[in-house]
Coordinates of C-alpha atoms (C1' of nucleotides) in Angstrom, one line a residue:
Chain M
X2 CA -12.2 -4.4 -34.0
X3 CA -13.9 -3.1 -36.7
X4 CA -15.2 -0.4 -34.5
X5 CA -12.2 2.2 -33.5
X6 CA -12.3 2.8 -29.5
X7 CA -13.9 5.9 -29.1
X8 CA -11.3 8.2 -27.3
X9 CA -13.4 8.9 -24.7
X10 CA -14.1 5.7 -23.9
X11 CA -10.4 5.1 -23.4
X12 CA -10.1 8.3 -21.5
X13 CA -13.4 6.5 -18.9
X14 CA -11.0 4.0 -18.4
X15 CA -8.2 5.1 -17.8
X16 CA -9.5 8.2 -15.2
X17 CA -11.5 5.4 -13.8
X18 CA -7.8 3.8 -13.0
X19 CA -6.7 6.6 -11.5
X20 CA -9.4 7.2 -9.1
X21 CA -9.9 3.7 -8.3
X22 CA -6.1 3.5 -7.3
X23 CA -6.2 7.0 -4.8
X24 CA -9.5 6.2 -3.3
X25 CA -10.1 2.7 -3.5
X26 CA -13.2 0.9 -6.0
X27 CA -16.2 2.0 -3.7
X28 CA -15.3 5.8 -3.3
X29 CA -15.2 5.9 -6.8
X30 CA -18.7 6.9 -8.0
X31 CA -19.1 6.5 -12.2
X32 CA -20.7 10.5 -11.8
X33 CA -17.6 11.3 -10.7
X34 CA -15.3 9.7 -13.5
X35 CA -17.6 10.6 -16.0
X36 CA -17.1 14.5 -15.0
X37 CA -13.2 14.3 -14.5
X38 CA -13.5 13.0 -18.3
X39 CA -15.3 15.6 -19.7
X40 CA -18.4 12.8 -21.0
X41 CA -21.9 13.1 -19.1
X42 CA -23.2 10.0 -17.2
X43 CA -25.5 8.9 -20.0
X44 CA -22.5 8.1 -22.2
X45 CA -21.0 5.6 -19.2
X46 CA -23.6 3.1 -19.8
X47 CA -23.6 3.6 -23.0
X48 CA -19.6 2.5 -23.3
X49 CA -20.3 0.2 -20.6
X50 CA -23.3 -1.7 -20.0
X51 CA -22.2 -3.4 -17.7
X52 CA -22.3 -0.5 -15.1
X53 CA -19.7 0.1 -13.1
X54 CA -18.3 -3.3 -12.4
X55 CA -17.9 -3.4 -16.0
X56 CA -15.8 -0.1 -16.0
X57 CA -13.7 -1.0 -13.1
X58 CA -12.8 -4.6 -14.6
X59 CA -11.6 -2.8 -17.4
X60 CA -10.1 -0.1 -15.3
X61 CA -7.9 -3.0 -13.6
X62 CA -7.2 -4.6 -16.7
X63 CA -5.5 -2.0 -18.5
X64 CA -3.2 -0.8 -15.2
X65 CA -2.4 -4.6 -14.9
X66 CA -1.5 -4.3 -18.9
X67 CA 0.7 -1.0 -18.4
X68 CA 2.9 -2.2 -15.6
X69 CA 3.3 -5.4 -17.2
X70 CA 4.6 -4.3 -20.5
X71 CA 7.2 -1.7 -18.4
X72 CA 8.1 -5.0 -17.0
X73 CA 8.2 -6.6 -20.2
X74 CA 10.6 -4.7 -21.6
X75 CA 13.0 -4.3 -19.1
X76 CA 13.0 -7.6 -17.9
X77 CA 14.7 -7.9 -21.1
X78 CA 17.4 -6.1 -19.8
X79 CA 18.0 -9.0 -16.9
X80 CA 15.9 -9.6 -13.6
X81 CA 17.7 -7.3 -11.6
X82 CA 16.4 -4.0 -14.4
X83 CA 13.3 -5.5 -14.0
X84 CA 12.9 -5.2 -10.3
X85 CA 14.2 -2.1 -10.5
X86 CA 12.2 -0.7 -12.9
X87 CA 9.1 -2.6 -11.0
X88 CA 9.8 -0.7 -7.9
X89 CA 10.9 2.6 -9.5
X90 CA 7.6 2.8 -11.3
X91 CA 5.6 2.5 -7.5
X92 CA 8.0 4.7 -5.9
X93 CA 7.4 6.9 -8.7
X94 CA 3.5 7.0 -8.6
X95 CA 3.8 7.9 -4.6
X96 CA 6.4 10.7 -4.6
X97 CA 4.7 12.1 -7.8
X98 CA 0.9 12.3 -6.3
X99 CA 2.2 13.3 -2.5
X100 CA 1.4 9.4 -1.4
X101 CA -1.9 9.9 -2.5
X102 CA -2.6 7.7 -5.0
X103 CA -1.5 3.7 -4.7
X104 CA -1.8 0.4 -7.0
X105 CA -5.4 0.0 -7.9
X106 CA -5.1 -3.6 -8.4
X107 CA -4.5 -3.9 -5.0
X108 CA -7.3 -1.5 -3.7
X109 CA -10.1 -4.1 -6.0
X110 CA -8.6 -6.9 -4.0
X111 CA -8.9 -5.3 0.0
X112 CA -12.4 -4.1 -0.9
X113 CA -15.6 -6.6 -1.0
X114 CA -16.1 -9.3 -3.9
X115 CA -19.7 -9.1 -2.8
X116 CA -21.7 -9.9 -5.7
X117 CA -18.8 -8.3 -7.9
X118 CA -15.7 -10.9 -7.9
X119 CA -15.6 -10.5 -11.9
X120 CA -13.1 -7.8 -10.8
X121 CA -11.5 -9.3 -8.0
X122 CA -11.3 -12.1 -11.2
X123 CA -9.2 -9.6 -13.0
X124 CA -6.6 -8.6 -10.2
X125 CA -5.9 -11.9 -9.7
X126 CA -4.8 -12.6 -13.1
X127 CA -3.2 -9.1 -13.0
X128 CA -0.9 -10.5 -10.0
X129 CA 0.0 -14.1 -11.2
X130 CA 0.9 -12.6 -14.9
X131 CA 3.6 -9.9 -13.2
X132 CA 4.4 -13.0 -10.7
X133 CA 4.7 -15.2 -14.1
X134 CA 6.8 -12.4 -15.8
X135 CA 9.7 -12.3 -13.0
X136 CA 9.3 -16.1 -12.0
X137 CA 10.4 -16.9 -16.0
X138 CA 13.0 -13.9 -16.6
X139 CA 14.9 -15.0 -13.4
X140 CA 14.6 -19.0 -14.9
X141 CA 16.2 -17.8 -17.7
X142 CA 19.2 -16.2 -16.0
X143 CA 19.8 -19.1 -14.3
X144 CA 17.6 -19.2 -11.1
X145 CA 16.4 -22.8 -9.4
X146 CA 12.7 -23.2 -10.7
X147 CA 10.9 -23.1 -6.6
X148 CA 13.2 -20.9 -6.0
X149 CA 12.0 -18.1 -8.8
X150 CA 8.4 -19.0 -8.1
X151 CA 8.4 -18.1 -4.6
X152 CA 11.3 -15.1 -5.3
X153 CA 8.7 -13.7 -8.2
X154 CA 5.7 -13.9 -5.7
X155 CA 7.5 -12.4 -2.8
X156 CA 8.7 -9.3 -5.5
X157 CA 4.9 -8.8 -5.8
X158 CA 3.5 -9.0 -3.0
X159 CA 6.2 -6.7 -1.3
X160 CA 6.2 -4.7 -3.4
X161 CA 2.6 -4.3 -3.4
X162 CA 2.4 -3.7 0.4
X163 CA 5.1 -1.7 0.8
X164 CA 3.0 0.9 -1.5
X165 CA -0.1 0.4 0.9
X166 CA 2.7 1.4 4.0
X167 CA 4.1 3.7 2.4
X168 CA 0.8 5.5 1.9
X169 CA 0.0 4.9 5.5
X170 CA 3.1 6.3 6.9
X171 CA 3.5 9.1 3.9
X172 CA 7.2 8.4 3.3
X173 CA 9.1 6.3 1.0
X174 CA 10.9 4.5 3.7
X175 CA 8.8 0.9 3.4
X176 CA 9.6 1.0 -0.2
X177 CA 13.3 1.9 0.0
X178 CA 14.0 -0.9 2.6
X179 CA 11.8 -3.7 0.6
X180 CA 13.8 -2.6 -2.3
X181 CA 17.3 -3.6 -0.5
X182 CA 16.2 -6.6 0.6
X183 CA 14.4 -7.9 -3.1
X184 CA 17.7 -6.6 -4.8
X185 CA 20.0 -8.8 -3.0
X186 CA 17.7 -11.7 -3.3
X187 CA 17.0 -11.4 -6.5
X188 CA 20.9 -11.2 -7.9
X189 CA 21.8 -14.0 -5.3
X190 CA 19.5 -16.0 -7.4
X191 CA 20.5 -15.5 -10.5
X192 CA 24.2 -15.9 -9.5
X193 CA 23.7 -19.2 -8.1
Chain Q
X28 CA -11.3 5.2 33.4
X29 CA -13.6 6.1 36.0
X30 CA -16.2 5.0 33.0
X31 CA -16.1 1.5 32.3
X32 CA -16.3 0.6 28.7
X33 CA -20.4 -0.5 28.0
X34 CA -20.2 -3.9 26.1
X35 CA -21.9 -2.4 23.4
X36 CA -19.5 0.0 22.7
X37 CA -16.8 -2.7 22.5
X38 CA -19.0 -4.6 20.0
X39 CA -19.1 -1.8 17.3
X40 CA -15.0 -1.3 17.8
X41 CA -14.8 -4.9 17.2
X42 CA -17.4 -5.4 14.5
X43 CA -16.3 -2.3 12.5
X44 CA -13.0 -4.0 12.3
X45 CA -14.5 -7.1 11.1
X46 CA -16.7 -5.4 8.8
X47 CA -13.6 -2.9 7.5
X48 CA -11.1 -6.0 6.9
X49 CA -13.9 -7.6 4.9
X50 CA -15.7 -5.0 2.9
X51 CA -13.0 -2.2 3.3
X52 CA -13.7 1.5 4.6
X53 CA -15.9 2.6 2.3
X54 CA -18.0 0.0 1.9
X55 CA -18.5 0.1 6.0
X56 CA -21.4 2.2 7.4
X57 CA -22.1 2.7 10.2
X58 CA -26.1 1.5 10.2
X59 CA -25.2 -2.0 9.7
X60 CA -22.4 -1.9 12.0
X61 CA -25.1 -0.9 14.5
X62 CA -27.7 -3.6 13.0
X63 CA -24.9 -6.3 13.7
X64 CA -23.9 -5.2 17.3
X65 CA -27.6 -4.9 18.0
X66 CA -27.3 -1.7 19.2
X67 CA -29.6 1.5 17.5
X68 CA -27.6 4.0 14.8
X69 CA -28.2 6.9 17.6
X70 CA -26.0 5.0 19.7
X71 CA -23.4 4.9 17.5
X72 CA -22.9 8.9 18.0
X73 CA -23.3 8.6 21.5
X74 CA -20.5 6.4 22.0
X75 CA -18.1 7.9 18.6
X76 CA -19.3 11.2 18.9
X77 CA -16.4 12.0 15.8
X78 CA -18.9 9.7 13.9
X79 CA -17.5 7.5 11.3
X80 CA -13.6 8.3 11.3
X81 CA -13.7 7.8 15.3
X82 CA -15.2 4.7 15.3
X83 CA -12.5 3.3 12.0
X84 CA -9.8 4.9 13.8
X85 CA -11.0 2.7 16.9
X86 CA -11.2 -0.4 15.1
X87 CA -8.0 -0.2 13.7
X88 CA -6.4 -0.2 16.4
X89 CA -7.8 -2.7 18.4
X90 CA -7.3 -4.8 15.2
X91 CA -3.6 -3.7 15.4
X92 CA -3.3 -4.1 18.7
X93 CA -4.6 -7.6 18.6
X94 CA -2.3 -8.6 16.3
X95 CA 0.9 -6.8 18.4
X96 CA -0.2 -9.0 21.1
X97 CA 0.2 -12.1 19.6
X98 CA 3.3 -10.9 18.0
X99 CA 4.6 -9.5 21.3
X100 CA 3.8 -13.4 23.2
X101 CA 5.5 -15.5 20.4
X102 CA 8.6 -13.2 19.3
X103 CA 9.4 -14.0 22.9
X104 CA 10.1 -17.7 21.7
X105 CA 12.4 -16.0 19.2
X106 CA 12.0 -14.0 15.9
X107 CA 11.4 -16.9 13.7
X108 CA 8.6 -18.0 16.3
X109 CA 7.5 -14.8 15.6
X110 CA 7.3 -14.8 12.1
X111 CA 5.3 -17.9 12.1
X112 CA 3.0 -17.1 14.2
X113 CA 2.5 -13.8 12.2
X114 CA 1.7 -15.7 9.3
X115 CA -0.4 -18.0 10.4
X116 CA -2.5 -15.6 12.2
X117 CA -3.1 -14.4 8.5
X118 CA -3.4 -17.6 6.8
X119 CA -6.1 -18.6 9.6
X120 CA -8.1 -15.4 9.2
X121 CA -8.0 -16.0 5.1
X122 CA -8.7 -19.9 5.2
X123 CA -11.5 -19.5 7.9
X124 CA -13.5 -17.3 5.9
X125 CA -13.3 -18.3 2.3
X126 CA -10.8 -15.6 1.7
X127 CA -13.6 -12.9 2.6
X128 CA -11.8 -11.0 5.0
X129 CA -8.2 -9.4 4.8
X130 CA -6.3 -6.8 7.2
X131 CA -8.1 -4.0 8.4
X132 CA -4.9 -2.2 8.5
X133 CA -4.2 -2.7 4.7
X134 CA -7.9 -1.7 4.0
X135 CA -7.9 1.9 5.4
X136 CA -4.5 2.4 4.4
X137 CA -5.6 1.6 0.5
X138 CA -8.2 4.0 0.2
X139 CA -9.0 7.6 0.0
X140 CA -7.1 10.1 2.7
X141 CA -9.4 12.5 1.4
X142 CA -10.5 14.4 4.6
X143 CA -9.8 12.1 6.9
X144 CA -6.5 11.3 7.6
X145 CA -7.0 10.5 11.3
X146 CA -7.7 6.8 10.3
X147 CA -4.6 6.9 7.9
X148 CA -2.5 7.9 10.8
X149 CA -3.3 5.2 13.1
X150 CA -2.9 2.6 10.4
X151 CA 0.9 4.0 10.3
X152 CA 1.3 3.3 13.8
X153 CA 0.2 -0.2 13.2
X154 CA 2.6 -0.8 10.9
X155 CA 5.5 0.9 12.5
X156 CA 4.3 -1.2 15.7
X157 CA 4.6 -4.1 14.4
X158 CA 8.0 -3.8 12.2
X159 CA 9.7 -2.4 15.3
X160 CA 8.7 -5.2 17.7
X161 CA 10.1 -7.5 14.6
X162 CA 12.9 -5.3 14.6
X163 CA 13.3 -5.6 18.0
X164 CA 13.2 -9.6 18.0
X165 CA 16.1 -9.7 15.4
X166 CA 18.3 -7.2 16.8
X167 CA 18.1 -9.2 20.0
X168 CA 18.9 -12.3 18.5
X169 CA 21.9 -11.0 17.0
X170 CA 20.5 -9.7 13.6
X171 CA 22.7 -6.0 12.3
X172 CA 20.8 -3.2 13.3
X173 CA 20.1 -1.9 9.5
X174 CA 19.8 -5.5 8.1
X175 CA 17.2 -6.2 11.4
X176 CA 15.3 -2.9 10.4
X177 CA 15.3 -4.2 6.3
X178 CA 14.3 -7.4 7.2
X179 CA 10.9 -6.2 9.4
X180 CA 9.6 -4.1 7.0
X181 CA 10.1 -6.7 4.5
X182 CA 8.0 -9.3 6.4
X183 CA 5.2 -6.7 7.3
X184 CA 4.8 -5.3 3.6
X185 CA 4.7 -8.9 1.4
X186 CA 2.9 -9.9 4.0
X187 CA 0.5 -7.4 4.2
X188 CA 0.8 -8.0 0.5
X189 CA 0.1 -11.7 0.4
X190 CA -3.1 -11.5 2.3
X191 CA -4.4 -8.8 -0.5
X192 CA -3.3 -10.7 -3.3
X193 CA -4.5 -14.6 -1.7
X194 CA -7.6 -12.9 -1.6
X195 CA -7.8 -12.2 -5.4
X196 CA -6.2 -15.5 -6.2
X197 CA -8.8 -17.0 -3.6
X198 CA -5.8 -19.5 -2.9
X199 CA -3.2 -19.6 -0.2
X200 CA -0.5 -20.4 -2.4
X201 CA 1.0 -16.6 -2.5
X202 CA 1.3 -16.8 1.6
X203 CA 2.8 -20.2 1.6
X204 CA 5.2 -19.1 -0.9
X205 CA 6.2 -15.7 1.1
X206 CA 6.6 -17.6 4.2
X207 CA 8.9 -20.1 2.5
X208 CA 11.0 -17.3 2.0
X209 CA 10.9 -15.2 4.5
X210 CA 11.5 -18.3 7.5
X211 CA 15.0 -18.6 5.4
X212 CA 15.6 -14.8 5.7
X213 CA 14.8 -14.9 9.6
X214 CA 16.9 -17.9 10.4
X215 CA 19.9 -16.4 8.3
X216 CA 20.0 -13.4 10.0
X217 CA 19.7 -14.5 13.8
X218 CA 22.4 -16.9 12.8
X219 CA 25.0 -14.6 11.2
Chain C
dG23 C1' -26.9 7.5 -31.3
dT24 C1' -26.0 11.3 -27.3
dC25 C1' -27.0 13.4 -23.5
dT26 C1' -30.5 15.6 -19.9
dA27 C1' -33.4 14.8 -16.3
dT28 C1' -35.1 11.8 -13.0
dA29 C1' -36.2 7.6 -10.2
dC30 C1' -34.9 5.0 -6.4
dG31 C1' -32.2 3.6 -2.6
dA32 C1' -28.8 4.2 0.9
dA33 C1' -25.3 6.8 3.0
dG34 C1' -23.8 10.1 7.2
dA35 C1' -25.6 12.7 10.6
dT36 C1' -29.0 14.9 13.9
dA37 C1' -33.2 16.6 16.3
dG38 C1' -36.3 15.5 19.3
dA39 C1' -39.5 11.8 21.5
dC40 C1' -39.3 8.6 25.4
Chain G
dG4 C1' -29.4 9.2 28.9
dT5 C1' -31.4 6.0 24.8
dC6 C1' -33.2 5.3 20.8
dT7 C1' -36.7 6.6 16.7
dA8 C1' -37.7 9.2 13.0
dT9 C1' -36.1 12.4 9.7
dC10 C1' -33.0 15.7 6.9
dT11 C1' -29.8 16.1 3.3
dT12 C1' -26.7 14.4 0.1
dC13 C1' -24.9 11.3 -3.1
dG14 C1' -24.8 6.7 -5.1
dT15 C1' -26.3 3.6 -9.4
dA16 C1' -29.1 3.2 -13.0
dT17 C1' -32.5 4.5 -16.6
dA18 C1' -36.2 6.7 -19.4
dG19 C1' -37.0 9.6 -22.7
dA20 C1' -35.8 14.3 -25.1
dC21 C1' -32.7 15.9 -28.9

DNA sequence: GTCTATACGAAGATAGAC
DNA sequence: GTCTATCTTCGTATAGAC
């Protein structure tokens, strides 16, 4: 790391995040990103070589590494804070963009892994490493080993559907009622 | 329904809706929808006159419907029944295509609602559907009202969310794991 | 080394031939 | 009424000017 990241390299990838996660990976044109950062085309291939698959992987990569260290740290905090905080961030990207913008891990993973699955690749590590996250946070607090791998995977994956529902149907109500349910589960497990 | 539906027109419903749940929206046109349903692109206007959005909208619900069908038959066996027979449906469709194709539903509902929101709204239906007939199924089997209501939109959304995230994993193991979970759920609350 | 201008293909949609 | 051929726009990617 010799060579400082350019800022607006960071700022390709991170716009390129938030278009990829309100209009899905194949409505999301590089001309387009490249604009909404302020950096011509040109200087896209230049930062990434690898085109737009390239961009994208990273894209997912560093959404994947913000959630996760929200998650991090208030996991610290016990399972239950985590979960919370987990859903509050979703709930919070909804309500804040009018339900127009979701998880862009999960929009890579509906679309094709045509020739592409190097970023299909990258949501899947994106998912097990929350999953991994929850499963070990509610082993420490006391939960049965199956029992917080299949809790952690059901957070997830609820979690992650509810935000695709809840942009369908343009209310929270999914979210709020997947919420109830995980926060019962999850401080049943670490009780027993 | 003077008008018969013409065969053709039936295929390119029912081959968008492949197409959709495997590439997503986006990645869908309409020429090779055509090209696969053997039928010429002007065609394709004759029968969706409202172009691409009709012919999406179309094909997401007859996907939906499809799947409230089989829901409808088995929940008559009984909510868990019902749940199984949800989940399998899913696991099949993942399994017997390499994990190529997803929900159609999910697809539309995880990218862009930029002008066309007519295909957003259907996919809403679908999901309301199918958590009300779950809904339904519980309450009937002696399920609360509120918890019954929870409990549907829980099953819809992680699984909804399993298929996306199997997909990435390119491994069943996030489905099995919801379903282990979410039989328990079911069989709880019908008992209580 | 950065960026402008362009090549090339494919998309949605339609006009007009059969 | 059905389909072929075409119009226009926009996508990725690159070649070459500064």
């Amino acid at each position: 790391m010799a060579e400082p990241t350019p800022p607006s390299r960071q700022q390709l990838v991170a716009g390129a995040a938030d278009m990829i996660r309100r209009r899905g990976l194949n409505a999301t044109s590089i001309r387009e990103v490249a604009k909404h950062a302020g950096t011509p085309l040109g200087s896209t291939y230049h930062y990434f070589p690898g085109g737009k698959g390239q961009l994208a992987g990273e894209a997912v990569r560093f959404a994947g590494d913000t959630v996760a260290k929200v998650l991090a740290k208030r996991l610290r905090a016990g399972p239950v804070d985590g979960l919370r905080a987990f859903l509050a961030l979703w709930r919070e990207i909804l309500t804040g963009t009018g339900f127009r913008a979701g998880c862009p891990v999960l929009a890579v993973s509906v679309e094709e892994p045509a020739d592409d699955d190097a970023v299909l690749a990258v949501a899947a590590e994106v998912f097990t490493g929350w999953e991994d996250q929850l499963a070990a946070a509610l082993r420490e607090h006391g939960a049965e080993p199956v029992e917080a791998g299949q809790l952690a995977t059901l957070v997830v994956t609820a979690t992650e559907g509810a935000v695709a529902v809840c942009r369908a149907q343009r209310a929270t109500r999914a979210l709020d009622r997947v919420a109830a349910q995980l926060e019962k589960l999850v401080a049943a497990a670490v009780e027993g």
